[in-house]
Amino acid sequence: MVRRKKRIDRKDAEDRVGRLFGQADSVYGEDRSLSDRYIYLGRKLAMKARVRLSSVLKRRFCPSCYRYLRPGVNCRVRLYRGRLVYSCLLCKKQWRMPVGRR
């Protein structure tokens, strides 16, 4: 017998990913490893359901070490030459995002 993979509804997956990222934010002060776990689960769920993460959610974790980032605590955010430069203070990775003109 062939086992079929479960299909995950994209709307439900988006809601769950949003809740997981929200829980990561609320738990961060008490247990940072649990916060990182919520980020891991949210990313994994988004990839499985093929849900694209918004730019706001993408800024909440490091693309290198996948840990939850809180600016001023374990992340540095600077504006340099029209770009936002994010620096993870845990793995020393830097990445840039363009700032849109208004």
PDB file of C-alpha atoms in Angstrom:
ATOM      1  CA  MET A   1       0.000   0.000   0.000  1.00  0.00           C
ATOM      2  CA  VAL A   2       1.174   3.479  -0.814  1.00  0.00           C
ATOM      3  CA  ARG A   3       1.040   5.916   2.026  1.00  0.00           C
ATOM      4  CA  ARG A   4      -0.143   9.386   1.058  1.00  0.00           C
ATOM      5  CA  LYS A   5       1.145  12.543   2.632  1.00  0.00           C
ATOM      6  CA  LYS A   6      -1.298  14.682   4.525  1.00  0.00           C
ATOM      7  CA  ARG A   7      -2.267  17.877   2.785  1.00  0.00           C
ATOM      8  CA  ILE A   8      -2.171  20.939   4.931  1.00  0.00           C
ATOM      9  CA  ASP A   9      -4.583  23.742   4.182  1.00  0.00           C
ATOM     10  CA  ARG A  10      -2.601  26.887   3.409  1.00  0.00           C
ATOM     11  CA  LYS A  11      -4.896  29.225   5.341  1.00  0.00           C
ATOM     12  CA  ASP A  12      -4.623  27.053   8.437  1.00  0.00           C
ATOM     13  CA  ALA A  13      -0.868  26.854   7.987  1.00  0.00           C
ATOM     14  CA  GLU A  14      -0.580  30.658   7.714  1.00  0.00           C
ATOM     15  CA  ASP A  15      -2.571  31.056  10.927  1.00  0.00           C
ATOM     16  CA  ARG A  16      -0.490  28.467  12.763  1.00  0.00           C
ATOM     17  CA  VAL A  17       2.780  30.002  11.559  1.00  0.00           C
ATOM     18  CA  GLY A  18       1.616  33.415  12.756  1.00  0.00           C
ATOM     19  CA  ARG A  19       0.657  31.985  16.138  1.00  0.00           C
ATOM     20  CA  LEU A  20       3.979  30.166  16.499  1.00  0.00           C
ATOM     21  CA  PHE A  21       5.923  33.333  15.727  1.00  0.00           C
ATOM     22  CA  GLY A  22       3.737  35.229  18.204  1.00  0.00           C
ATOM     23  CA  GLN A  23       4.382  32.628  20.893  1.00  0.00           C
ATOM     24  CA  ALA A  24       8.106  32.853  20.178  1.00  0.00           C
ATOM     25  CA  ASP A  25       7.895  36.572  20.871  1.00  0.00           C
ATOM     26  CA  SER A  26       5.951  36.180  24.119  1.00  0.00           C
ATOM     27  CA  VAL A  27       8.110  33.345  25.509  1.00  0.00           C
ATOM     28  CA  TYR A  28      11.477  34.895  24.604  1.00  0.00           C
ATOM     29  CA  GLY A  29      12.024  36.605  27.967  1.00  0.00           C
ATOM     30  CA  GLU A  30      11.474  33.400  29.933  1.00  0.00           C
ATOM     31  CA  ASP A  31      12.950  30.635  27.770  1.00  0.00           C
ATOM     32  CA  ARG A  32      15.035  31.472  24.708  1.00  0.00           C
ATOM     33  CA  SER A  33      15.477  27.880  23.589  1.00  0.00           C
ATOM     34  CA  LEU A  34      11.691  27.401  23.524  1.00  0.00           C
ATOM     35  CA  SER A  35      11.417  30.567  21.464  1.00  0.00           C
ATOM     36  CA  ASP A  36      13.949  29.162  18.984  1.00  0.00           C
ATOM     37  CA  ARG A  37      11.947  25.928  18.859  1.00  0.00           C
ATOM     38  CA  TYR A  38       8.757  27.815  17.955  1.00  0.00           C
ATOM     39  CA  ILE A  39      10.623  29.554  15.127  1.00  0.00           C
ATOM     40  CA  TYR A  40      11.926  26.181  13.917  1.00  0.00           C
ATOM     41  CA  LEU A  41       8.423  24.677  13.940  1.00  0.00           C
ATOM     42  CA  GLY A  42       6.927  27.708  12.192  1.00  0.00           C
ATOM     43  CA  ARG A  43       9.522  27.601   9.413  1.00  0.00           C
ATOM     44  CA  LYS A  44       9.118  23.854   8.991  1.00  0.00           C
ATOM     45  CA  LEU A  45       5.330  24.168   8.766  1.00  0.00           C
ATOM     46  CA  ALA A  46       5.577  27.008   6.237  1.00  0.00           C
ATOM     47  CA  MET A  47       7.918  24.984   4.042  1.00  0.00           C
ATOM     48  CA  LYS A  48       5.736  21.881   4.224  1.00  0.00           C
ATOM     49  CA  ALA A  49       2.553  23.777   3.351  1.00  0.00           C
ATOM     50  CA  ARG A  50       4.439  25.908   0.802  1.00  0.00           C
ATOM     51  CA  VAL A  51       3.413  29.126   2.498  1.00  0.00           C
ATOM     52  CA  ARG A  52       5.535  32.174   1.774  1.00  0.00           C
ATOM     53  CA  LEU A  53       6.650  34.021   4.888  1.00  0.00           C
ATOM     54  CA  SER A  54       6.030  37.753   4.906  1.00  0.00           C
ATOM     55  CA  SER A  55       8.976  40.119   5.118  1.00  0.00           C
ATOM     56  CA  VAL A  56       7.992  40.982   8.692  1.00  0.00           C
ATOM     57  CA  LEU A  57       8.225  37.331   9.722  1.00  0.00           C
ATOM     58  CA  LYS A  58      11.478  36.835   7.816  1.00  0.00           C
ATOM     59  CA  ARG A  59      13.091  39.583   9.869  1.00  0.00           C
ATOM     60  CA  ARG A  60      12.302  37.773  13.111  1.00  0.00           C
ATOM     61  CA  PHE A  61      14.859  35.005  12.701  1.00  0.00           C
ATOM     62  CA  CYS A  62      18.444  34.735  11.552  1.00  0.00           C
ATOM     63  CA  PRO A  63      18.787  33.176   8.078  1.00  0.00           C
ATOM     64  CA  SER A  64      22.014  31.500   9.155  1.00  0.00           C
ATOM     65  CA  CYS A  65      21.412  30.038  12.620  1.00  0.00           C
ATOM     66  CA  TYR A  66      17.560  30.223  12.539  1.00  0.00           C
ATOM     67  CA  ARG A  67      17.292  31.694  16.026  1.00  0.00           C
ATOM     68  CA  TYR A  68      14.667  34.187  17.106  1.00  0.00           C
ATOM     69  CA  LEU A  69      15.958  37.743  16.872  1.00  0.00           C
ATOM     70  CA  ARG A  70      15.016  40.619  19.115  1.00  0.00           C
ATOM     71  CA  PRO A  71      16.620  43.920  18.081  1.00  0.00           C
ATOM     72  CA  GLY A  72      18.774  45.368  20.830  1.00  0.00           C
ATOM     73  CA  VAL A  73      19.109  42.047  22.650  1.00  0.00           C
ATOM     74  CA  ASN A  74      20.659  39.554  20.248  1.00  0.00           C
ATOM     75  CA  CYS A  75      20.394  41.496  16.994  1.00  0.00           C
ATOM     76  CA  ARG A  76      21.693  44.843  15.768  1.00  0.00           C
ATOM     77  CA  VAL A  77      19.800  46.877  13.168  1.00  0.00           C
ATOM     78  CA  ARG A  78      21.495  49.748  11.354  1.00  0.00           C
ATOM     79  CA  LEU A  79      20.591  51.974   8.430  1.00  0.00           C
ATOM     80  CA  TYR A  80      23.509  52.170   5.992  1.00  0.00           C
ATOM     81  CA  ARG A  81      23.374  53.647   2.482  1.00  0.00           C
ATOM     82  CA  GLY A  82      19.653  53.142   2.042  1.00  0.00           C
ATOM     83  CA  ARG A  83      19.637  49.601   3.395  1.00  0.00           C
ATOM     84  CA  LEU A  84      18.724  48.028   6.681  1.00  0.00           C
ATOM     85  CA  VAL A  85      21.675  46.000   7.903  1.00  0.00           C
ATOM     86  CA  TYR A  86      20.787  43.243  10.349  1.00  0.00           C
ATOM     87  CA  SER A  87      23.570  41.670  12.412  1.00  0.00           C
ATOM     88  CA  CYS A  88      22.990  38.520  14.430  1.00  0.00           C
ATOM     89  CA  LEU A  89      25.065  38.787  17.592  1.00  0.00           C
ATOM     90  CA  LEU A  90      24.928  35.012  18.127  1.00  0.00           C
ATOM     91  CA  CYS A  91      26.469  33.772  14.866  1.00  0.00           C
ATOM     92  CA  LYS A  92      27.925  37.106  13.605  1.00  0.00           C
ATOM     93  CA  LYS A  93      26.019  36.880  10.301  1.00  0.00           C
ATOM     94  CA  GLN A  94      25.018  40.114   8.554  1.00  0.00           C
ATOM     95  CA  TRP A  95      22.381  40.593   5.883  1.00  0.00           C
ATOM     96  CA  ARG A  96      20.879  43.607   4.153  1.00  0.00           C
ATOM     97  CA  MET A  97      17.376  44.554   3.123  1.00  0.00           C
ATOM     98  CA  PRO A  98      16.596  47.520   0.869  1.00  0.00           C
ATOM     99  CA  VAL A  99      14.529  50.345   2.302  1.00  0.00           C
ATOM    100  CA  GLY A 100      11.758  51.443  -0.032  1.00  0.00           C
ATOM    101  CA  ARG A 101      11.479  55.085  -1.009  1.00  0.00           C
ATOM    102  CA  ARG A 102       8.372  56.948   0.024  1.00  0.00           C
TER     103      ARG A 102
END
